[in-house]
Short mmCIF file of C-alpha atoms and ligand atoms in Angstrom, two decimals:
data_model
loop_
_atom_site.label_atom_id
_atom_site.label_comp_id
_atom_site.label_asym_id
_atom_site.label_seq_id
_atom_site.Cartn_x
_atom_site.Cartn_y
_atom_site.Cartn_z
CA MET A 904 35.24 -38.84 30.87
CA ASN A 905 34.27 -38.77 34.52
CA TYR A 906 32.13 -35.68 34.73
CA ASN A 907 29.02 -36.40 36.79
CA PHE A 908 25.87 -34.78 35.56
CA HIS A 909 23.73 -33.19 38.23
CA TRP A 910 20.37 -32.10 36.86
CA LYS A 911 18.55 -31.80 40.16
CA PRO A 912 19.61 -28.26 41.09
CA VAL A 913 18.68 -27.12 37.58
CA PHE A 914 15.22 -28.58 37.81
CA ASN A 915 14.75 -27.10 41.25
CA ASN A 916 15.38 -23.71 39.72
CA LEU A 917 13.25 -24.31 36.63
CA PRO A 918 10.49 -21.89 37.70
CA GLY A 919 13.08 -19.11 37.97
CA LEU A 920 14.44 -19.99 34.53
CA LEU A 921 11.00 -20.00 32.99
CA GLU A 922 10.28 -16.63 34.53
CA ALA A 923 13.48 -15.29 33.00
CA GLY A 924 12.36 -16.86 29.74
CA MET A 925 9.20 -14.79 29.90
CA LEU A 926 11.34 -11.69 30.36
CA THR A 927 13.32 -12.68 27.27
CA LEU A 928 10.12 -13.08 25.31
CA GLN A 929 8.78 -9.78 26.60
CA VAL A 930 11.83 -7.75 25.65
CA ALA A 931 11.96 -9.45 22.24
CA VAL A 932 8.29 -8.75 21.52
CA LEU A 933 8.50 -5.13 22.66
CA SER A 934 11.65 -4.53 20.65
CA MET A 935 9.92 -6.00 17.61
CA LEU A 936 6.81 -3.83 17.97
CA LEU A 937 8.97 -0.73 18.34
CA GLY A 938 11.29 -1.95 15.60
CA ILE A 939 8.40 -2.43 13.18
CA CYS A 940 7.09 1.11 13.74
CA ILE A 941 10.51 2.74 13.56
CA GLY A 942 11.65 0.50 10.70
CA MET A 943 8.59 1.48 8.64
CA ALA A 944 9.27 5.15 9.37
CA LEU A 945 12.94 4.74 8.36
CA ALA A 946 11.94 3.00 5.13
CA LEU A 947 9.42 5.71 4.23
CA ILE A 948 11.98 8.42 5.00
CA ARG A 949 14.56 6.73 2.82
CA LEU A 950 12.12 6.51 -0.06
CA HIS A 951 10.39 9.86 0.18
CA VAL A 952 12.36 12.42 2.18
CA ARG A 953 15.46 14.38 1.23
CA GLY A 954 17.95 16.18 3.45
CA PRO A 955 19.30 15.49 6.94
CA LEU A 956 16.42 13.22 7.94
CA ARG A 957 17.24 10.86 5.10
CA TRP A 958 20.90 10.89 6.04
CA PHE A 959 19.91 10.02 9.62
CA ALA A 960 17.76 7.09 8.44
CA THR A 961 20.49 5.79 6.13
CA THR A 962 23.09 5.96 8.88
CA TRP A 963 20.82 4.13 11.32
CA ILE A 964 20.20 1.34 8.83
CA GLU A 965 23.85 1.05 7.83
CA VAL A 966 25.13 0.89 11.42
CA ALA A 967 22.43 -1.52 12.56
CA ARG A 968 23.12 -3.94 9.73
CA ASN A 969 26.89 -3.74 9.51
CA THR A 970 28.18 -3.71 13.07
CA PRO A 971 28.00 -6.47 15.72
CA ALA A 972 24.82 -6.48 17.76
CA LEU A 973 26.92 -6.73 20.91
CA ILE A 974 28.65 -3.46 20.14
CA GLN A 975 25.32 -1.80 19.47
CA LEU A 976 24.23 -2.96 22.92
CA PHE A 977 27.45 -1.69 24.47
CA PHE A 978 26.81 1.69 22.94
CA PHE A 979 23.56 2.01 24.88
CA ALA A 980 25.26 0.69 28.04
CA PHE A 981 28.73 2.24 28.10
CA GLY A 982 28.62 4.76 25.24
CA LEU A 983 25.71 6.63 26.76
CA GLY A 984 27.17 5.96 30.22
CA ALA A 985 30.29 7.84 29.22
CA LEU A 986 28.04 10.77 28.35
CA GLY A 987 26.50 10.55 31.80
CA LEU A 988 23.29 8.85 30.71
CA TYR A 989 22.75 5.66 32.66
CA LEU A 990 19.97 3.33 31.55
CA SER A 991 18.65 0.31 33.41
CA PRO A 992 19.80 -3.05 31.99
CA TYR A 993 16.26 -3.66 30.77
CA THR A 994 16.19 -0.36 28.90
CA ILE A 995 19.65 -0.96 27.45
CA VAL A 996 18.62 -4.30 25.99
CA LEU A 997 15.27 -2.99 24.77
CA ALA A 998 16.96 -0.01 23.10
CA GLY A 999 19.73 -2.12 21.59
CA LEU A 1000 17.39 -4.72 20.16
CA THR A 1001 14.99 -2.06 18.89
CA PHE A 1002 17.85 -0.25 17.17
CA ASN A 1003 18.95 -3.46 15.48
CA ASN A 1004 15.45 -4.64 14.57
CA ALA A 1005 14.48 -1.28 13.11
CA GLY A 1006 17.59 -1.20 10.91
CA TYR A 1007 17.09 -4.68 9.49
CA LEU A 1008 13.32 -4.33 9.11
CA ALA A 1009 13.70 -0.97 7.37
CA GLU A 1010 15.52 -2.63 4.51
CA ASN A 1011 12.85 -5.33 4.23
CA PHE A 1012 10.12 -2.73 4.34
CA ARG A 1013 11.82 -0.64 1.69
CA GLY A 1014 11.83 -3.60 -0.68
CA GLY A 1015 8.20 -4.30 0.19
CA LEU A 1016 7.13 -0.70 -0.36
CA GLN A 1017 8.83 -0.65 -3.75
CA ALA A 1018 6.97 -3.80 -4.73
CA ILE A 1019 3.57 -2.09 -4.43
CA PRO A 1020 2.68 -0.46 -7.75
CA GLU A 1021 2.21 3.31 -7.79
CA THR A 1022 -1.18 2.71 -9.41
CA GLN A 1023 -2.52 1.30 -6.14
CA ILE A 1024 -1.90 4.66 -4.50
CA ARG A 1025 -3.45 6.50 -7.44
CA ALA A 1026 -6.56 4.36 -7.21
CA ALA A 1027 -6.83 5.00 -3.47
CA ARG A 1028 -6.30 8.74 -3.88
CA SER A 1029 -8.88 8.89 -6.67
CA LEU A 1030 -11.43 7.63 -4.12
CA GLY A 1031 -10.71 10.67 -1.96
CA MET A 1032 -8.37 8.96 0.50
CA THR A 1033 -5.63 11.15 1.93
CA ALA A 1034 -2.03 10.04 1.41
CA PRO A 1035 -1.76 8.68 4.99
CA GLN A 1036 -5.04 6.79 4.55
CA ALA A 1037 -3.80 5.29 1.29
CA TYR A 1038 -0.59 4.15 2.98
CA LEU A 1039 -2.28 2.83 6.10
CA ARG A 1040 -5.16 1.01 4.40
CA ILE A 1041 -3.77 -0.02 1.03
CA VAL A 1042 0.03 0.00 0.92
CA ILE A 1043 1.16 -1.12 4.37
CA PRO A 1044 -1.18 -4.13 4.68
CA GLN A 1045 0.22 -5.41 1.39
CA VAL A 1046 3.79 -4.69 2.47
CA LEU A 1047 3.28 -6.57 5.74
CA ARG A 1048 2.38 -9.66 3.81
CA ILE A 1049 5.47 -9.40 1.62
CA VAL A 1050 7.75 -8.92 4.63
CA TYR A 1051 5.95 -11.31 6.96
CA TYR A 1052 8.53 -14.09 6.81
CA PRO A 1053 11.57 -11.82 7.00
CA MET A 1054 9.81 -10.26 9.99
CA THR A 1055 9.38 -13.60 11.77
CA ASN A 1056 13.07 -14.29 11.14
CA GLN A 1057 13.93 -11.01 12.75
CA MET A 1058 11.77 -11.90 15.76
CA VAL A 1059 13.66 -15.18 16.20
CA TRP A 1060 16.89 -13.23 15.89
CA ALA A 1061 15.64 -10.80 18.57
CA VAL A 1062 14.90 -13.64 21.00
CA LEU A 1063 18.36 -15.10 20.50
CA MET A 1064 20.09 -11.71 20.45
CA SER A 1065 18.54 -10.79 23.79
CA SER A 1066 20.94 -13.31 25.38
CA LEU A 1067 23.63 -10.66 24.89
CA GLY A 1068 21.78 -8.90 27.70
CA MET A 1069 23.73 -10.95 30.22
CA LEU A 1070 26.84 -8.99 29.27
CA VAL A 1071 25.23 -5.75 30.42
CA GLY A 1072 23.82 -7.22 33.62
CA PHE A 1073 20.32 -8.00 32.42
CA ARG A 1074 18.78 -11.06 34.10
CA GLU A 1075 16.89 -12.40 31.12
CA LEU A 1076 17.11 -16.09 30.37
CA SER A 1077 20.86 -16.22 29.75
CA GLY A 1078 21.69 -13.72 32.47
CA GLU A 1079 19.62 -15.65 34.99
CA THR A 1080 21.19 -18.93 33.90
CA GLN A 1081 24.64 -17.50 34.28
CA ALA A 1082 23.82 -16.21 37.76
CA LEU A 1083 22.35 -19.52 38.93
CA ALA A 1084 25.07 -21.61 37.29
CA SER A 1085 27.85 -19.66 38.92
CA THR A 1086 26.48 -20.40 42.39
CA THR A 1087 26.18 -24.16 41.77
CA PHE A 1088 28.94 -24.73 39.18
CA ARG A 1089 26.55 -26.91 37.12
CA ILE A 1090 27.26 -24.73 34.14
CA PHE A 1091 26.81 -27.29 31.43
CA GLU A 1092 23.55 -28.60 32.85
CA TYR A 1093 22.15 -25.12 33.29
CA PHE A 1094 22.96 -23.94 29.81
CA SER A 1095 21.65 -27.17 28.27
CA VAL A 1096 18.28 -26.62 29.87
CA THR A 1097 18.38 -22.97 28.88
CA ALA A 1098 19.11 -23.90 25.28
CA VAL A 1099 16.04 -26.12 25.33
CA ILE A 1100 13.95 -23.24 26.69
CA TYR A 1101 15.18 -20.94 23.90
CA TYR A 1102 14.38 -23.62 21.38
CA VAL A 1103 10.86 -24.06 22.75
CA ILE A 1104 10.22 -20.30 22.82
CA VAL A 1105 11.30 -19.96 19.20
CA LYS A 1106 9.30 -22.98 18.05
CA ILE A 1107 6.15 -21.82 19.82
CA PHE A 1108 6.56 -18.38 18.30
CA LEU A 1109 7.09 -19.75 14.78
CA GLY A 1110 4.04 -22.00 15.15
CA ALA A 1111 1.94 -19.06 16.27
CA ALA A 1112 3.28 -16.88 13.45
CA HIS A 1113 2.33 -19.56 10.96
CA LEU A 1114 -1.21 -19.79 12.31
CA ILE A 1115 -1.61 -16.02 12.32
CA ALA A 1116 -0.40 -15.84 8.72
CA ARG A 1117 -2.99 -18.39 7.67
CA ARG A 1118 -5.76 -16.32 9.24
CA LEU A 1119 -4.41 -12.98 8.03
CA PHE A 1120 -3.39 -13.68 4.46
CA ARG A 1121 -6.27 -15.39 2.81
CA TYR A 1122 -5.74 -13.84 -0.57
CA MET B 78 -20.48 20.83 -14.73
CA ILE B 79 -16.78 20.43 -15.55
CA THR B 80 -15.12 23.40 -17.22
CA ILE B 81 -11.60 23.36 -18.59
CA SER B 82 -10.13 26.55 -19.97
CA GLY B 83 -6.74 27.32 -21.45
CA LEU B 84 -5.23 24.21 -19.85
CA HIS B 85 -1.52 23.65 -20.39
CA LYS B 86 0.33 20.71 -18.87
CA TYR B 87 4.02 19.90 -19.09
CA TYR B 88 5.98 16.85 -17.99
CA GLY B 89 9.35 18.55 -17.66
CA ALA B 90 9.96 20.02 -21.11
CA LEU B 91 7.29 17.87 -22.74
CA HIS B 92 4.23 19.98 -23.57
CA VAL B 93 1.57 17.33 -23.10
CA LEU B 94 -1.62 19.43 -23.14
CA GLN B 95 -1.43 22.54 -25.27
CA GLY B 96 -4.33 24.78 -24.38
CA ILE B 97 -7.46 22.70 -23.86
CA ASP B 98 -10.89 24.35 -23.68
CA LEU B 99 -13.74 22.01 -22.93
CA SER B 100 -16.84 21.81 -20.82
CA VAL B 101 -18.99 18.87 -19.90
CA GLU B 102 -22.59 19.36 -18.83
CA LYS B 103 -24.35 17.45 -16.09
CA GLY B 104 -25.71 14.21 -17.54
CA GLU B 105 -23.53 14.36 -20.61
CA VAL B 106 -21.41 11.46 -21.86
CA LEU B 107 -18.23 12.61 -23.56
CA SER B 108 -15.91 10.15 -25.26
CA ILE B 109 -12.31 11.09 -25.90
CA ILE B 110 -10.51 9.32 -28.71
CA GLY B 111 -7.05 9.75 -30.18
CA SER B 112 -3.82 7.88 -30.64
CA SER B 113 -1.60 6.77 -27.81
CA GLY B 114 0.47 9.56 -26.28
CA SER B 115 -1.90 12.34 -27.30
CA GLY B 116 -2.53 13.35 -23.67
CA LYS B 117 -5.91 11.75 -22.97
CA SER B 118 -4.98 10.11 -19.68
CA THR B 119 -3.14 13.22 -18.59
CA LEU B 120 -6.28 15.27 -19.15
CA LEU B 121 -8.27 12.99 -16.83
CA TYR B 122 -5.52 13.18 -14.19
CA CYS B 123 -5.61 16.98 -14.43
CA ILE B 124 -9.38 16.97 -14.03
CA ASN B 125 -9.30 15.18 -10.70
CA GLY B 126 -6.07 16.71 -9.49
CA LEU B 127 -3.85 13.62 -9.66
CA GLU B 128 -1.49 15.74 -11.79
CA PRO B 129 -0.72 19.44 -11.28
CA ILE B 130 -1.17 21.85 -14.20
CA GLN B 131 1.02 24.73 -15.33
CA GLN B 132 -1.50 27.09 -16.85
CA GLY B 133 -5.26 27.48 -17.20
CA GLN B 134 -8.08 26.29 -15.01
CA VAL B 135 -10.24 23.27 -14.30
CA THR B 136 -13.44 23.77 -12.33
CA VAL B 137 -15.89 21.17 -11.13
CA ASP B 138 -19.28 22.54 -10.10
CA GLY B 139 -17.60 25.91 -9.85
CA VAL B 140 -14.74 24.74 -7.60
CA ASP B 141 -11.24 25.35 -8.94
CA VAL B 142 -9.50 21.95 -8.80
CA HIS B 143 -5.98 23.33 -8.74
CA ALA B 144 -6.50 26.34 -6.48
CA LYS B 145 -4.46 26.35 -3.28
CA GLY B 146 -7.32 26.30 -0.80
CA THR B 147 -9.30 23.54 -2.53
CA ASP B 148 -9.96 20.39 -0.52
CA ILE B 149 -8.90 17.99 -3.24
CA ASN B 150 -9.91 14.87 -1.33
CA LYS B 151 -13.42 16.21 -0.98
CA LEU B 152 -13.51 17.05 -4.66
CA ARG B 153 -12.36 13.59 -5.67
CA GLN B 154 -15.19 12.01 -3.72
CA ASN B 155 -17.45 13.53 -6.32
CA MET B 156 -15.42 12.13 -9.24
CA GLY B 157 -15.07 8.40 -9.63
CA MET B 158 -12.14 7.24 -11.69
CA VAL B 159 -11.64 3.91 -13.42
CA PHE B 160 -8.21 3.09 -14.75
CA GLN B 161 -6.95 0.92 -17.55
CA GLN B 162 -5.28 -1.31 -14.98
CA TRP B 163 -8.19 -2.07 -12.70
CA ASN B 164 -6.18 -1.72 -9.49
CA SER B 165 -8.27 -3.90 -7.22
CA PHE B 166 -6.94 -3.85 -3.68
CA PRO B 167 -5.70 -7.46 -3.51
CA HIS B 168 -5.80 -7.78 0.28
CA LEU B 169 -9.51 -6.97 0.51
CA THR B 170 -12.55 -8.96 -0.60
CA ALA B 171 -14.77 -7.50 -3.30
CA LEU B 172 -17.14 -6.24 -0.62
CA GLU B 173 -14.31 -4.69 1.42
CA ASN B 174 -12.80 -3.13 -1.71
CA VAL B 175 -16.01 -1.25 -2.29
CA ALA B 176 -16.87 -0.51 1.35
CA LEU B 177 -13.48 0.92 2.35
CA ALA B 178 -13.74 4.45 0.96
CA PRO B 179 -17.34 5.03 2.14
CA ARG B 180 -16.15 3.93 5.59
CA ILE B 181 -12.97 5.92 5.99
CA VAL B 182 -13.54 8.82 3.59
CA ARG B 183 -17.28 9.38 3.87
CA LYS B 184 -17.24 8.24 7.53
CA LYS B 185 -20.23 5.95 7.14
CA SER B 186 -20.83 3.30 9.77
CA ARG B 187 -19.49 -0.15 9.01
CA ALA B 188 -22.95 -1.59 8.46
CA GLU B 189 -23.96 1.25 6.18
CA ALA B 190 -20.76 1.01 4.15
CA LEU B 191 -21.19 -2.73 3.68
CA ASP B 192 -24.76 -2.14 2.63
CA ILE B 193 -23.75 0.44 0.03
CA ALA B 194 -21.00 -1.90 -1.20
CA ALA B 195 -23.34 -4.84 -1.59
CA LYS B 196 -25.80 -2.67 -3.55
CA GLN B 197 -23.12 -1.36 -5.89
CA LEU B 198 -21.68 -4.82 -6.51
CA GLU B 199 -25.15 -5.98 -7.42
CA HIS B 200 -25.46 -2.93 -9.66
CA VAL B 201 -22.46 -4.07 -11.73
CA GLY B 202 -23.52 -7.72 -11.73
CA LEU B 203 -21.19 -9.05 -9.05
CA ALA B 204 -23.79 -9.90 -6.42
CA ASP B 205 -22.45 -13.45 -6.20
CA LYS B 206 -18.83 -12.36 -5.62
CA LEU B 207 -19.11 -10.32 -2.43
CA ASN B 208 -16.67 -12.33 -0.36
CA VAL B 209 -14.25 -13.26 -3.10
CA TYR B 210 -10.71 -11.86 -3.24
CA PRO B 211 -9.77 -10.05 -6.46
CA ASN B 212 -7.25 -12.69 -7.52
CA ALA B 213 -10.18 -15.06 -7.99
CA LEU B 214 -11.93 -12.62 -10.35
CA SER B 215 -11.44 -12.27 -14.11
CA GLY B 216 -10.15 -9.00 -15.56
CA GLY B 217 -13.65 -8.00 -16.61
CA GLN B 218 -15.01 -8.73 -13.15
CA GLN B 219 -12.19 -6.77 -11.54
CA GLN B 220 -12.90 -3.82 -13.80
CA ARG B 221 -16.57 -3.95 -12.83
CA LEU B 222 -15.43 -4.13 -9.21
CA ALA B 223 -13.44 -0.94 -9.82
CA ILE B 224 -16.57 0.70 -11.23
CA ALA B 225 -18.61 -0.36 -8.20
CA ARG B 226 -15.88 0.96 -5.91
CA ALA B 227 -16.02 4.35 -7.57
CA LEU B 228 -19.83 4.41 -7.59
CA ALA B 229 -19.98 3.65 -3.87
CA MET B 230 -18.78 7.20 -3.23
CA GLU B 231 -21.94 8.40 -4.99
CA PRO B 232 -19.98 10.60 -7.38
CA GLY B 233 -21.56 13.16 -9.65
CA TYR B 234 -18.98 12.38 -12.34
CA MET B 235 -17.22 9.29 -13.60
CA LEU B 236 -13.92 9.36 -15.48
CA PHE B 237 -12.93 6.26 -17.44
CA ASP B 238 -9.38 5.89 -18.72
CA GLU B 239 -9.41 3.14 -21.34
CA ALA B 240 -11.36 0.92 -19.01
CA THR B 241 -11.39 -1.95 -21.49
CA SER B 242 -7.97 -1.69 -23.14
CA ALA B 243 -6.21 -4.17 -20.89
CA LEU B 244 -8.94 -6.79 -21.10
CA ASP B 245 -9.06 -9.96 -23.16
CA PRO B 246 -11.43 -9.36 -26.08
CA GLU B 247 -14.13 -11.67 -24.73
CA LEU B 248 -14.28 -9.65 -21.48
CA VAL B 249 -14.66 -6.22 -23.07
CA GLY B 250 -18.41 -6.54 -23.61
CA GLU B 251 -19.40 -6.97 -19.97
CA VAL B 252 -17.53 -3.82 -18.95
CA LEU B 253 -18.93 -1.77 -21.84
CA ASP B 254 -22.41 -2.99 -20.89
CA THR B 255 -21.87 -1.70 -17.35
CA MET B 256 -20.70 1.66 -18.70
CA ARG B 257 -23.75 1.80 -21.00
CA LEU B 258 -25.97 1.12 -18.02
CA LEU B 259 -24.46 4.07 -16.17
CA ALA B 260 -24.94 6.32 -19.17
CA GLU B 261 -28.59 5.29 -19.36
CA GLU B 262 -28.99 6.09 -15.68
CA GLY B 263 -27.90 9.63 -16.44
CA MET B 264 -24.35 9.58 -15.03
CA THR B 265 -22.07 12.34 -16.27
CA MET B 266 -19.15 10.54 -17.86
CA ILE B 267 -15.87 11.29 -19.56
CA CYS B 268 -14.65 8.15 -21.27
CA VAL B 269 -11.24 7.87 -22.85
CA THR B 270 -11.75 4.90 -25.13
CA HIS B 271 -10.59 2.96 -28.15
CA GLU B 272 -14.01 1.34 -28.51
CA MET B 273 -15.39 3.27 -31.44
CA SER B 274 -18.78 1.59 -31.31
CA PHE B 275 -19.16 2.69 -27.71
CA ALA B 276 -18.10 6.24 -28.59
CA ARG B 277 -20.57 6.36 -31.45
CA ASP B 278 -23.56 4.72 -29.77
CA VAL B 279 -23.36 5.94 -26.20
CA SER B 280 -21.79 9.38 -26.19
CA ASP B 281 -23.44 12.72 -26.62
CA ARG B 282 -20.22 14.18 -27.93
CA VAL B 283 -16.88 12.81 -29.08
CA ALA B 284 -13.58 14.68 -28.82
CA TYR B 285 -10.54 13.82 -30.89
CA PHE B 286 -7.12 14.49 -29.35
CA HIS B 287 -3.96 14.81 -31.40
CA GLN B 288 -0.53 15.55 -29.90
CA GLY B 289 -1.84 17.46 -26.91
CA VAL B 290 -4.46 19.42 -28.82
CA MET B 291 -8.20 18.82 -28.96
CA GLU B 292 -8.54 18.93 -32.72
CA GLU B 293 -12.21 18.36 -33.00
CA ILE B 294 -15.30 17.88 -30.86
CA GLY B 295 -18.90 17.28 -31.81
CA PRO B 296 -21.78 14.83 -31.88
CA PRO B 297 -20.80 11.27 -32.88
CA ALA B 298 -22.52 11.59 -36.24
CA GLN B 299 -20.37 14.56 -37.13
CA ILE B 300 -17.07 13.08 -35.91
CA PHE B 301 -17.62 9.66 -37.43
CA GLY B 302 -19.43 10.81 -40.55
CA ASP B 303 -18.12 14.21 -41.40
CA ALA B 304 -14.91 15.05 -39.57
CA THR B 305 -13.35 18.33 -40.63
CA SER B 306 -9.82 17.60 -39.46
CA ALA B 307 -7.59 15.51 -41.69
CA HIS B 308 -5.97 13.99 -38.58
CA THR B 309 -9.35 12.83 -37.27
CA ARG B 310 -10.25 11.24 -40.60
CA LYS B 311 -6.90 9.49 -40.81
CA PHE B 312 -7.18 8.21 -37.24
CA LEU B 313 -10.69 6.90 -37.81
CA ALA B 314 -9.71 5.26 -41.07
CA ASN B 315 -6.95 3.40 -39.24
CA VAL B 316 -8.98 2.19 -36.29
CA ARG B 317 -11.80 0.94 -38.48
N1 ADP C 2610 4.40 10.73 -15.50
C1 ADP C 2610 4.87 11.12 -16.70
N2 ADP C 2610 6.10 11.67 -16.82
C2 ADP C 2610 6.56 12.07 -18.01
N3 ADP C 2610 5.92 11.97 -19.16
C3 ADP C 2610 4.69 11.41 -19.12
C4 ADP C 2610 4.11 10.95 -17.91
N4 ADP C 2610 2.89 10.46 -18.18
C5 ADP C 2610 2.72 10.60 -19.51
N5 ADP C 2610 3.79 11.17 -20.08
C6 ADP C 2610 3.93 11.51 -21.51
O1 ADP C 2610 2.91 12.43 -21.80
C7 ADP C 2610 2.37 12.18 -23.09
C8 ADP C 2610 0.87 11.96 -22.95
O2 ADP C 2610 0.65 10.76 -22.22
P1 ADP C 2610 -0.79 10.23 -21.91
O3 ADP C 2610 -1.62 11.29 -21.32
O4 ADP C 2610 -0.63 9.00 -21.11
O5 ADP C 2610 -1.33 9.88 -23.35
P2 ADP C 2610 -2.55 8.95 -23.78
O6 ADP C 2610 -3.34 8.61 -22.56
O7 ADP C 2610 -3.31 9.75 -24.77
O8 ADP C 2610 -1.96 7.74 -24.41
C9 ADP C 2610 3.12 10.98 -23.63
O9 ADP C 2610 4.14 11.45 -24.47
C10 ADP C 2610 3.68 10.33 -22.41
O10 ADP C 2610 4.88 9.66 -22.72
MG1 MG C 2611 -3.69 6.73 -21.69
#
C-alpha cells in the first residue's frame, strides 16, 4: 500500500465544491416542490378521475417507480434529444428528478388521502366549503402529516439521485467533483470529500425537517 | 321554512325515502325518531344537498335545494349540520376549527372570524378550550365544538343527526343541554334522535319514520301518549 494521499488540491477547491453542493441542493429542492404538486395531482386523478387521464397518471407512477432513475434521466437527455428536443443539463436533471419524485410521492399521497375519512369532507361541505376548499383546508393538511416522513425520505433520495446528473453533463456536486478530479488525478480524495458534503447536506436537511415537523404538527 | 314534498330517494335499487311530505316552520323544533335504517340520516342529507334526490322537491326559504342553478354552498351556510361522528378537524385548534368556515366561506377578516369563534365556543361552554386540539377533548366536548362550528356560520337552521348516539352515556347530558339551549333561543332545528326524553320535552313536533315512510307526525303528547300507528307504538314500547 504505497498510495500517497494528497488532500491539499481538494481543499484548495473546496469553495467550488461547496458551490456545486448548493446547486445539488437547489435542484433537489425544486424537484421536490414540483414533485409534491404533481404527485398530489396524480394521486387525486388516480382516486377520482376515469378515462385517459387516469391511465396517464397510472403509467407515470408505474414507470417512475419500476424503472432505474438513471434511465428516466436518459430519457429526458437522449430520448427527447432523438426527437429533436434538446434540454440544458440542468433542465434534464430537474425534469428527471421531478418525474421520479412525483411518481413515488403519488403513491404515498394516495395512501394518505385514503386514510382521511369521507366524513371529514362531509363536515367541511356542510359548512358551505366548496370541494376544492375542503381538500385544501381539511384533507391535504392532514395528508401532509401522514406522508411527512416518506416525503423527507424522498427528499434525501432526490439529493443522492441528483448525482446521476454527472452522466448527462450537469456540474452539480458529483459532476463538479468528477471534473476537478480528472484534472488532478486525486480521484479518491475528491470523492471522499464529496461524500462528506453529501452526508452533511442530508443531515442538515433531516435536522431541519425534524424541527419543522415539531412546529407544524402539534396535534 | 323548510318544505319537503313528494321526496323519493334511492341508493341504487334501494328505495330509501318513499314519498316524504313535511314542512318545518321558522323557530320550530322537530324531532325525528325511528329505528336504524329507516332513512332518517338520508333525509337530513337530502335537505342540505349532501345527497341527490330522484323525485320530489326540497325548498329552504323558497329556494329549491336540488335545482340545477342553486348555489348549494350558499344554501348550506344557512343550515348547520351536526353529525353522529363529531368530525372535528384534528389539525386545527378548537378556535381554528370554528373560525375556518367564517374566514374562507363567509370571507370575514381573520380577527372577526376569531372573534365569532371565541363567542360561539363560549356559547357552548368551551371558553376554556380555545387553543386546545380536538384530540385533547372528550367526545362530548368535541360534539359541542361541532355545534359551535356550525353556529359560527350564523345559520337559520340546524340539522342534528343523532348527535349523542356515539357518546359515552355520561357525556350525553352536556350535549343535550346545549341543544336545549339552542331550542330555547329560538333556533329552527331538525333533530334525528334516540333520546326520547329530549324529543318529548324539547320538540314542538315529533315524526316517526318507518322503512322510508313518515308514518306519523304530531305534537309530542300525541306521539308518545296516543300514537295511531301500530309501528310507532311498538317502536316506543321497545325504546322505553
Ligand atoms: N351511501 C349509501 N349507499 C347505499 N345505501 C345506503 C347509503 N347510506 C345509507 N344507505 C341505506 O339506506 C337506508 C337508510 O339509511 P339511513 O338514512 O342511514 O338510516 P337511519 O339514519 O334511519 O339509520 C339503510 O338501509 C342504509 O343501509
Ligand atoms: Mg342515521
